[in-house]
Tab-separated table of C-alpha atoms in Angstrom:
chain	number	residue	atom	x	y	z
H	1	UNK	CA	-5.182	-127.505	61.478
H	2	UNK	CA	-5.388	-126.803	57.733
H	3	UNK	CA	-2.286	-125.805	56.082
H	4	UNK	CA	-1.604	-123.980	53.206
H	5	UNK	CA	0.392	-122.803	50.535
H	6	UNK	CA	-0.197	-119.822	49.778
H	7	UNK	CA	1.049	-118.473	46.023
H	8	UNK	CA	1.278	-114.744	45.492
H	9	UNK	CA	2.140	-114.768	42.238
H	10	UNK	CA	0.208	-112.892	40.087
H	11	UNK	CA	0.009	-113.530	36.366
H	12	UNK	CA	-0.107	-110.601	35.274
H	13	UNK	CA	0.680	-106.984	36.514
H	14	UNK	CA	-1.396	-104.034	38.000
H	15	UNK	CA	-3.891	-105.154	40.213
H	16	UNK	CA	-2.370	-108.300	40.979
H	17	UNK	CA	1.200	-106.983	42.533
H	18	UNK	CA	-1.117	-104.767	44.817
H	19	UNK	CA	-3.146	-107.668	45.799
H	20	UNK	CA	-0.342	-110.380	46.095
H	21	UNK	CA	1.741	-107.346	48.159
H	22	UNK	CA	-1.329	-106.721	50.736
H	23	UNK	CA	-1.700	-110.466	51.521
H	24	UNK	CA	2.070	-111.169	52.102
H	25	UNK	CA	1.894	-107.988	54.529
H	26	UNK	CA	-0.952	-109.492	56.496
H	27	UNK	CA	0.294	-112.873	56.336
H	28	UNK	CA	3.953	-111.858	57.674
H	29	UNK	CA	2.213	-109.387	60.365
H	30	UNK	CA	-0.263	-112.095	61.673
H	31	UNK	CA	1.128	-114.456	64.326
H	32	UNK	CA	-2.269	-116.833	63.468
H	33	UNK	CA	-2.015	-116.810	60.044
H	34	UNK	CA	2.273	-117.012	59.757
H	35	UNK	CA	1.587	-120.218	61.716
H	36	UNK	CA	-0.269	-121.719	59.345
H	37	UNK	CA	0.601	-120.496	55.872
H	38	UNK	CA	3.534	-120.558	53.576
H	39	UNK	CA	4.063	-117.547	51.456
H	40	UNK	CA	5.565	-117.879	47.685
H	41	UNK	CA	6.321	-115.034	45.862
H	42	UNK	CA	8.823	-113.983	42.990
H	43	UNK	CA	11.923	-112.654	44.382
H	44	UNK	CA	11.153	-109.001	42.947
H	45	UNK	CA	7.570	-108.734	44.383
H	46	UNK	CA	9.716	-109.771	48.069
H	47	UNK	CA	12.122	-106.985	47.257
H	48	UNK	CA	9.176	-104.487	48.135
H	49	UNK	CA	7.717	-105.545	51.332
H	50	UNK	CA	9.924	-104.699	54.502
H	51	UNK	CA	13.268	-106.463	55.426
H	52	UNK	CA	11.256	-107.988	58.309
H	53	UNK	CA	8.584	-109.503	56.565
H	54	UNK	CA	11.011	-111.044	53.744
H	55	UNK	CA	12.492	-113.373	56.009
H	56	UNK	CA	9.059	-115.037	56.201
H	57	UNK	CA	8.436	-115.716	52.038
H	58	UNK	CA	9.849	-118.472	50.314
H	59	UNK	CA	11.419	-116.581	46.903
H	60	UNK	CA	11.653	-117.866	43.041
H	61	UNK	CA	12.653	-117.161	40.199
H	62	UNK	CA	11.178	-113.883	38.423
H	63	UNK	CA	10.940	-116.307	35.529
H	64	UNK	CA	6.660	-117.045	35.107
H	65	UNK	CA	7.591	-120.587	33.862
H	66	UNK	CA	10.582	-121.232	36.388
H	67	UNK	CA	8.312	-119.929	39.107
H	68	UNK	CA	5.706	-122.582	38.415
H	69	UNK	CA	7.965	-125.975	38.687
H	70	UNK	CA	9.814	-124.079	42.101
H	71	UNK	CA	6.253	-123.693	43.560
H	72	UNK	CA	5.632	-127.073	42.384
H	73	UNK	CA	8.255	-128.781	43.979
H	74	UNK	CA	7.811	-126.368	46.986
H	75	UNK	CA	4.285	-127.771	47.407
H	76	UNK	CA	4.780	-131.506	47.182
H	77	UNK	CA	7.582	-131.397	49.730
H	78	UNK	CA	5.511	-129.288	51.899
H	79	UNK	CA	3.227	-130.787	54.876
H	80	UNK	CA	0.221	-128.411	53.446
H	81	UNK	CA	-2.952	-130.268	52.068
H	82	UNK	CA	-3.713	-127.120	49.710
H	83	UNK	CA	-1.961	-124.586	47.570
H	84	UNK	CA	-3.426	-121.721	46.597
H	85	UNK	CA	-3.062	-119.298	44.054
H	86	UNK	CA	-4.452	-115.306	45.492
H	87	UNK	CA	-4.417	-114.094	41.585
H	88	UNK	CA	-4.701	-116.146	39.043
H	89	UNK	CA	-5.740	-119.709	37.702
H	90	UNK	CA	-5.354	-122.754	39.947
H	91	UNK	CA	-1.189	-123.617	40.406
H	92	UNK	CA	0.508	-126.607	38.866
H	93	UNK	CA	-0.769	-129.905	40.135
H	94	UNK	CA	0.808	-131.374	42.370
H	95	UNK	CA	0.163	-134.584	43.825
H	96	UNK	CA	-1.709	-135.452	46.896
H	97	UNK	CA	-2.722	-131.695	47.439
H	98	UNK	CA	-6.028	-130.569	46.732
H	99	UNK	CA	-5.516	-126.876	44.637
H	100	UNK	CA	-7.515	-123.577	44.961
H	101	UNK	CA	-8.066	-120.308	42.986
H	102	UNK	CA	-8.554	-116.935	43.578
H	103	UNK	CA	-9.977	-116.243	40.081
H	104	UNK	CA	-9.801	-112.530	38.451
H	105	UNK	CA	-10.253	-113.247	35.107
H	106	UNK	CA	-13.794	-112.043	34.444
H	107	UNK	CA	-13.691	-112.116	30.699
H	108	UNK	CA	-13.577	-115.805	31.233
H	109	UNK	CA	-17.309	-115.689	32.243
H	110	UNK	CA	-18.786	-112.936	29.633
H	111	UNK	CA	-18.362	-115.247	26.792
H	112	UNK	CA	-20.504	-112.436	24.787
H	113	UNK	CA	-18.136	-109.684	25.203
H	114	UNK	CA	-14.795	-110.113	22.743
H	115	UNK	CA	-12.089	-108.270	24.477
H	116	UNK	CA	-9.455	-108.934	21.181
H	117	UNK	CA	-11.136	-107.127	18.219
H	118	UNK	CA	-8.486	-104.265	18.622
H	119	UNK	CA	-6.363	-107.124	17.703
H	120	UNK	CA	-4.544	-108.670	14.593
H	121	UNK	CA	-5.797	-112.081	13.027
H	122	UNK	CA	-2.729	-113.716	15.052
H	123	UNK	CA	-2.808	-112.316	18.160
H	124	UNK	CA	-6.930	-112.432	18.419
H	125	UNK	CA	-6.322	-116.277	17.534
H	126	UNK	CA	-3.649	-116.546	20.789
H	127	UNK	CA	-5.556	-114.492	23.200
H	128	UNK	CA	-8.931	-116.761	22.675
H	129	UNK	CA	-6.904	-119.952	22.830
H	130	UNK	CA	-4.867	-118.480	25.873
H	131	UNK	CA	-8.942	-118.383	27.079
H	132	UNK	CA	-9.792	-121.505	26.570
H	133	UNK	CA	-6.537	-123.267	27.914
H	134	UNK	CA	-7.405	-120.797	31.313
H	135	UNK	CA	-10.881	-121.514	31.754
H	136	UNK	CA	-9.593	-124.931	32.347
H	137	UNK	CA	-7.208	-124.469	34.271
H	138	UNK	CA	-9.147	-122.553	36.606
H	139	UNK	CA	-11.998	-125.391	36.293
H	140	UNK	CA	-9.570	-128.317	37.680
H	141	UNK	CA	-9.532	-126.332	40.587
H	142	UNK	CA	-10.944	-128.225	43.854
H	143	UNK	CA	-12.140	-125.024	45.125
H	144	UNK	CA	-12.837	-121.232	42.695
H	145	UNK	CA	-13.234	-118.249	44.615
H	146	UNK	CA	-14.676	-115.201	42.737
H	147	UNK	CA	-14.889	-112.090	44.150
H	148	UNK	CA	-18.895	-110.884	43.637
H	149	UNK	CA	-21.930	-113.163	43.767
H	150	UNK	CA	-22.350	-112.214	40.359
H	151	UNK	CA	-19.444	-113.180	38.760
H	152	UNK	CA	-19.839	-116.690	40.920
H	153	UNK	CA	-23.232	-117.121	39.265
H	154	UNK	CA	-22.091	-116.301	35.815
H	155	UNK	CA	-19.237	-119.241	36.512
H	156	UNK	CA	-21.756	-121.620	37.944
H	157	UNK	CA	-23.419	-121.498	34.539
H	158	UNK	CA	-20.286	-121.755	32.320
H	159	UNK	CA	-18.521	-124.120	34.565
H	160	UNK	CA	-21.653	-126.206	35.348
H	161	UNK	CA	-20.476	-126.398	39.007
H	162	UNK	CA	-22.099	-125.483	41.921
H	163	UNK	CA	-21.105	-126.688	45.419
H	164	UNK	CA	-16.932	-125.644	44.749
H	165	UNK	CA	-17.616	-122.373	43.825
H	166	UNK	CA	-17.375	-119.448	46.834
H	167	UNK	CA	-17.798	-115.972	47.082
H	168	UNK	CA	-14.005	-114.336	49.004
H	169	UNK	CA	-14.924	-110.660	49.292
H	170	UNK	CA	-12.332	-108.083	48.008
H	171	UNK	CA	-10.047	-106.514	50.505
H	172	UNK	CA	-9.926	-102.518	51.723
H	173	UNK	CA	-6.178	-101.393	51.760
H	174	UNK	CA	-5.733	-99.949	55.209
H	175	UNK	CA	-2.472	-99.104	54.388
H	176	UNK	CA	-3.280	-96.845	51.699
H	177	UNK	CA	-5.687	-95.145	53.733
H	178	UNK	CA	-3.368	-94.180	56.149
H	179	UNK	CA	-0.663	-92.942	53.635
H	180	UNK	CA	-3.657	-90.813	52.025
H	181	UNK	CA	-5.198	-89.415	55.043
H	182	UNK	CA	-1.590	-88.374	56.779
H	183	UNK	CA	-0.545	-86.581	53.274
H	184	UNK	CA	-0.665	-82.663	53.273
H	185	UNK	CA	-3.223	-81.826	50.718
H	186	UNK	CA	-1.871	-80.236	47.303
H	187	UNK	CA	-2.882	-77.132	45.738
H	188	UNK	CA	-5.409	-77.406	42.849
H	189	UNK	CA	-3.786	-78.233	39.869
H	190	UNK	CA	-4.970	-75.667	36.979
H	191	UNK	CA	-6.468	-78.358	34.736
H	192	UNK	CA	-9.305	-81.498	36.206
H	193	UNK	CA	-6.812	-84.543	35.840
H	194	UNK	CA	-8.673	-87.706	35.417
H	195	UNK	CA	-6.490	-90.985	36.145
H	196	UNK	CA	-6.687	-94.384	33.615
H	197	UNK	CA	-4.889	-96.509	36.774
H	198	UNK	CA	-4.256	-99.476	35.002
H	199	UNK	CA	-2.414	-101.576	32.494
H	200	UNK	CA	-2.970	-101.000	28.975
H	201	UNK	CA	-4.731	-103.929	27.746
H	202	UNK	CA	-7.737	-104.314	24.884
H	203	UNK	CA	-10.546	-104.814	27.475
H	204	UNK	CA	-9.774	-101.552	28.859
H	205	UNK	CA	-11.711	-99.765	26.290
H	206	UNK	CA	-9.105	-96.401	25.965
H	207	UNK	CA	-8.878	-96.486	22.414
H	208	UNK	CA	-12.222	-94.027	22.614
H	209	UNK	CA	-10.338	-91.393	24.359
H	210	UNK	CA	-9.337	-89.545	21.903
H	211	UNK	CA	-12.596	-88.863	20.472
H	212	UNK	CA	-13.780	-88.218	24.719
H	213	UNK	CA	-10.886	-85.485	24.375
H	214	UNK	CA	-12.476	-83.906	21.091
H	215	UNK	CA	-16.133	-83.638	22.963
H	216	UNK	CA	-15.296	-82.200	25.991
H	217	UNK	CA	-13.417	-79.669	24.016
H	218	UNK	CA	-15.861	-78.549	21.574
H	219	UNK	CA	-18.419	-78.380	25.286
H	220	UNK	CA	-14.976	-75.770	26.235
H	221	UNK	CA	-13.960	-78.290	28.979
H	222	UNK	CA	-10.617	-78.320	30.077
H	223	UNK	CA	-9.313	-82.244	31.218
H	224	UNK	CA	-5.912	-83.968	31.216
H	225	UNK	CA	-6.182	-87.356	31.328
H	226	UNK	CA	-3.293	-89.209	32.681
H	227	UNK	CA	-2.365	-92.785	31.779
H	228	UNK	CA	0.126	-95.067	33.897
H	229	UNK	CA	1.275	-96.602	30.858
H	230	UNK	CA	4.542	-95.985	28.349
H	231	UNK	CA	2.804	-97.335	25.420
H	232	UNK	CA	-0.236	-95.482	23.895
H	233	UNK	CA	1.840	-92.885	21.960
H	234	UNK	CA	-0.769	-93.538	19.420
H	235	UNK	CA	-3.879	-92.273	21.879
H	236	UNK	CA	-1.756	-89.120	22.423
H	237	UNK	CA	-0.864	-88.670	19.083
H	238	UNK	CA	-5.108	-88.637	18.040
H	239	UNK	CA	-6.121	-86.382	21.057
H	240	UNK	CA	-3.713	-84.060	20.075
H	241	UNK	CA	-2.226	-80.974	22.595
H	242	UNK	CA	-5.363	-78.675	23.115
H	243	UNK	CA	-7.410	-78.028	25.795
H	244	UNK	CA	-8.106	-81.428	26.233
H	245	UNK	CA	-4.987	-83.800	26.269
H	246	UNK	CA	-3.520	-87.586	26.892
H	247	UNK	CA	-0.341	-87.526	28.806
H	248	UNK	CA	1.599	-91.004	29.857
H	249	UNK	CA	3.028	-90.549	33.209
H	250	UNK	CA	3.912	-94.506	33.302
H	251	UNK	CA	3.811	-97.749	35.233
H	252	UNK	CA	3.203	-96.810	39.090
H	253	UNK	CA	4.905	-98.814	41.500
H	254	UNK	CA	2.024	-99.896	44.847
H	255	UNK	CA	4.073	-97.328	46.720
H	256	UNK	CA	4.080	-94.546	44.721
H	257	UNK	CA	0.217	-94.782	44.517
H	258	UNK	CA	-0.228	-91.850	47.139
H	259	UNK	CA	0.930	-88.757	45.554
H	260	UNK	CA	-0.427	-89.866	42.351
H	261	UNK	CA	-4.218	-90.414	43.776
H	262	UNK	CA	-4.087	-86.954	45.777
H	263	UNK	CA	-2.852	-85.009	42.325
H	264	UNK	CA	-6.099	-86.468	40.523
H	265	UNK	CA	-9.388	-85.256	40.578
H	266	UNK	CA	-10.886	-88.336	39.198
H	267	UNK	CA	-11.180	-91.651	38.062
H	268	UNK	CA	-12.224	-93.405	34.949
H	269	UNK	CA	-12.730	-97.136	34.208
H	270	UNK	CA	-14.393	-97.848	31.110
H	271	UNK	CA	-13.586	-101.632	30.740
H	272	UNK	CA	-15.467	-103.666	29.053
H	273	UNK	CA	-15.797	-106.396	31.476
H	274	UNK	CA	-13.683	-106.809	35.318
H	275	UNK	CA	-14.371	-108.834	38.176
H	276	UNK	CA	-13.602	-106.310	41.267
H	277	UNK	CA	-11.039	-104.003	40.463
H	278	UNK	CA	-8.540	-102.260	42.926
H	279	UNK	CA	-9.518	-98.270	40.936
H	280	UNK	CA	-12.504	-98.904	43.245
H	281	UNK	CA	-10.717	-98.567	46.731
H	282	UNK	CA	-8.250	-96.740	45.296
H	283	UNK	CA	-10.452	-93.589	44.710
H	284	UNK	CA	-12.773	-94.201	47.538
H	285	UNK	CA	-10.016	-94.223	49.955
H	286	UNK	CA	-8.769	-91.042	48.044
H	287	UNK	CA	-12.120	-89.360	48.224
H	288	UNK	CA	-12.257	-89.298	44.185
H	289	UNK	CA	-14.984	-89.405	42.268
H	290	UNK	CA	-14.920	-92.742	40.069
H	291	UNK	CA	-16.385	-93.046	36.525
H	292	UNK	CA	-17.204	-96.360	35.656
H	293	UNK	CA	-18.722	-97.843	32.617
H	294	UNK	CA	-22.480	-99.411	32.910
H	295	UNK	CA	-22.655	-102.794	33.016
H	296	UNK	CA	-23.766	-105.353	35.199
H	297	UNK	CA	-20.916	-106.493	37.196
H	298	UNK	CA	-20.054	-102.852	37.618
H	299	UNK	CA	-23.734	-101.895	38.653
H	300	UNK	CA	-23.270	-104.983	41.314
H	301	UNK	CA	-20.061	-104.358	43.146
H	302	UNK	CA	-20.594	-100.739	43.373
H	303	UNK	CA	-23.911	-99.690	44.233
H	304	UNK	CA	-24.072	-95.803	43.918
H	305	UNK	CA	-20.535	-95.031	44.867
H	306	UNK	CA	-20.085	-94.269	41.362
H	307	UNK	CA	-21.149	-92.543	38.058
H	308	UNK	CA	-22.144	-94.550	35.178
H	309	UNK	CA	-21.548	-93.908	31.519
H	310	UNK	CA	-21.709	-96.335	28.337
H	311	UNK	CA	-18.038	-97.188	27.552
H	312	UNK	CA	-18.949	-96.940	24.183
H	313	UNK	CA	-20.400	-93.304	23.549
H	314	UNK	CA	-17.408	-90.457	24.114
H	315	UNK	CA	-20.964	-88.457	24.842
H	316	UNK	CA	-21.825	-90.208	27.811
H	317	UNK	CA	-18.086	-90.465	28.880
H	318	UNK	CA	-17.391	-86.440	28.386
H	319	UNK	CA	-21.241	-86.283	30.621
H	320	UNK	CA	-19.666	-88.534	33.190
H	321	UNK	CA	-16.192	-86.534	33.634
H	322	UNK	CA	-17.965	-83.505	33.622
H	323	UNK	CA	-20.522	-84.579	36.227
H	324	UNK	CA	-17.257	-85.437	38.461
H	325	UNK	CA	-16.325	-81.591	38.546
H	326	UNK	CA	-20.129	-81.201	40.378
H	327	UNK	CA	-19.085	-80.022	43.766
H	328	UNK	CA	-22.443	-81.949	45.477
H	329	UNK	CA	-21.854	-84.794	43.444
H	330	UNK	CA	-18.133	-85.477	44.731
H	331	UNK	CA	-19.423	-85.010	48.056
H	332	UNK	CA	-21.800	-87.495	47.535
H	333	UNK	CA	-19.573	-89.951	46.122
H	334	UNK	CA	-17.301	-89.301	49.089
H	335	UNK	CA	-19.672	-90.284	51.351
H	336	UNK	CA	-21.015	-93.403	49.785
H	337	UNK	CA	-17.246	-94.252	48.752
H	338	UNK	CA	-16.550	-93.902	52.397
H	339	UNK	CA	-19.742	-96.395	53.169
H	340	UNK	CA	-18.591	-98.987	50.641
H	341	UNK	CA	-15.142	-98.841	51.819
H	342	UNK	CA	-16.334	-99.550	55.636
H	343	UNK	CA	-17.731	-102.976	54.661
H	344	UNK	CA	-14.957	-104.334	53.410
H	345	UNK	CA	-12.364	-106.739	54.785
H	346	UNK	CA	-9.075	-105.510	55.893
H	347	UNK	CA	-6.424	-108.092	54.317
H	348	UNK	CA	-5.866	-110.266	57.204
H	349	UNK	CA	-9.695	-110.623	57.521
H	350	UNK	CA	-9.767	-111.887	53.767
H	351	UNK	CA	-7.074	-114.678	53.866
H	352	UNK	CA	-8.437	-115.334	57.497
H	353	UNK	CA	-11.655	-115.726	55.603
H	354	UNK	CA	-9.851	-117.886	52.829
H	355	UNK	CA	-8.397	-120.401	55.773
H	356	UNK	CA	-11.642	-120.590	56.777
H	357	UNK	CA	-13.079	-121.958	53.957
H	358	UNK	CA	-10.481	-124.238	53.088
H	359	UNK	CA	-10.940	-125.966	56.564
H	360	UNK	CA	-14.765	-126.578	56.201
H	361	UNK	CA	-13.986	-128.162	53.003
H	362	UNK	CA	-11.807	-130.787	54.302
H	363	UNK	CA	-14.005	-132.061	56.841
């Protein structure tokens, strides 16, 4: 039997402490998969799962750098022939295992879209050769998992690898759904709130907001849009406090997603580039309408459980929030949110999936 370590450590926050925190739950709560992986994680991300499922994760330090040697040294004393990283670039070598990756980092793969021209001369020069020293890391990797056939193909052609590359389908949170369909539904709030759920990066493409905020209210459209970040005083500051306004509500914690999704009425995503990210089952479980930009890796994970605008026209943006308020169109994207959502693996199915995988490659 194939055995595994398995490294929830994401490197780097949002999506990746939701991810990392749904596959320790499904690990801990699976006698057939407990049996056969270990579990890594930093000692804060074990702090939030229960006190029963702690027991069963090996802890380091909160320290990225400290993490990496533990996990290391972890590994090579282990009796697992792979180590596996859920979020991230392959782990440390270590000797005589063979190493896998999870990869997330789309922007890797759209060589043609530069996610650091909001940047300074330094910090553009340190984010591309951060991108060059992680495409090969990833690359070293004995086996990639991506998580669309698109962004698998796009690697195949910038890797130039073929037969190590697989497809691992994103996985539904069932425990979100419950939370979300036991919750009393709240009153209306006076103003459409549209929710940026993310962390506040270049690629994110929010630095258009405020001129989204100026459209919609010269069209006499009332939105609040609500960012879970602390740090873009500087979006507020342009949108000003009309009709139209940027509010910061801050970092959310995975468990305080609930309320927060049932007090918006929408979601927007106007990235420039992402691989699959978690806004998707987080408003389809939630029933909300998402707003996506138009691109092709957004056009292939999504199908029409979303509406499209150009990330790069506060037009099409204001025409896309405004088409959320459309009573038939959010019951539409209810529905095919609902359809989307009902293909997808639970958690357990994915690493089950992930196992899988691992064992046909060792024969």
């Amino acid at each position: 039997m194939t055995q595994i370590v398995l490294s929830c450590i994401p490197v780097k926050g949002g999506g990746g402490r939701t991810v990392a925190l749904a596959t320790m739950r499904a690990v801990t709560q699976s006698p057939t998969l407990s049996s056969r992986v270990m579990l890594v994680a930093r000692r804060s991300m074990i702090a939030q799962l229960d006190e029963a499922a702690r027991e069963s994760v090996v802890a380091v330090s909160d320290h990225r750098i400290v993490a990496e040697l533990q996990l290391r040294r972890l590994a090579t004393a282990s009796a697992a022939t792979w180590v596996v990283n859920i979020f991230g670039p392959a782990p440390l070598l270590v000797t005589g295992k063979r190493t896998s990756t999870v990869c997330a980092y789309s922007h890797l793969f759209y060589p043609e879209v530069d996610i650091s021209t909001e940047l300074g001369r330094v910090r553009r020069f340190v984010m591309r050769s951060r991108n060059v020293l992680l495409l090969k890391t990833v690359g070293r990797s004995d086996l990639i998992f991506f998580e669309t056939p698109l962004l698998r193909s796009r690697a195949q052609h910038r890797l130039g690898r073929h037969d190590s590359l697989r497809v691992l389908a994103p996985a539904r949170d069932p425990r979100l759904e419950i939370e979300l369909a036991s919750a009393p539904t709240p009153a209306d709030p006076p103003t459409f709130r549209v929710l940026l759920f993310s962390v506040h990066r270049p690629n994110k493409g929010w630095s258009i907001l405020p001129d989204v905020t100026r459209e919609l209210a010269r069209r006499g459209v009332a939105v609040e849009f609500l960012l879970t970040t602390r740090d873009a005083d500087d979006l507020v500051a342009r949108a000003g406090d009309g009709v139209c306004r940027i509010r910061q509500i801050g970092p959310v914690r995975p468990a305080s997603r609930t309320p927060l999704l049932l007090n918006a009425d929408a979601i927007l995503l106007i990235s420039q580039v992402e691989s699959f990210s978690n806004n998707y089952c987080e408003a389809w479980a939630a029933g909300l309408p998402l707003v996506v930009s138009d691109m092709d890796w957004s056009r292939s994970a999504l199908d029409d459980a979303a509406i499209f605008v150009d990330p790069r026209s506060a037009s099409s943006i204001a025409d896309g929030v405004q088409a959320a308020m459309d009573p038939e169109t959010r019951r539409r994207l209810r529905s095919e949110g609902a359809r989307m959502l009902s293909k997808m693996p639970t958690p357990e199915e994915r690493v089950l999936r992930l196992c899988d995988e691992l064992r046909a490659a060792d024969r």
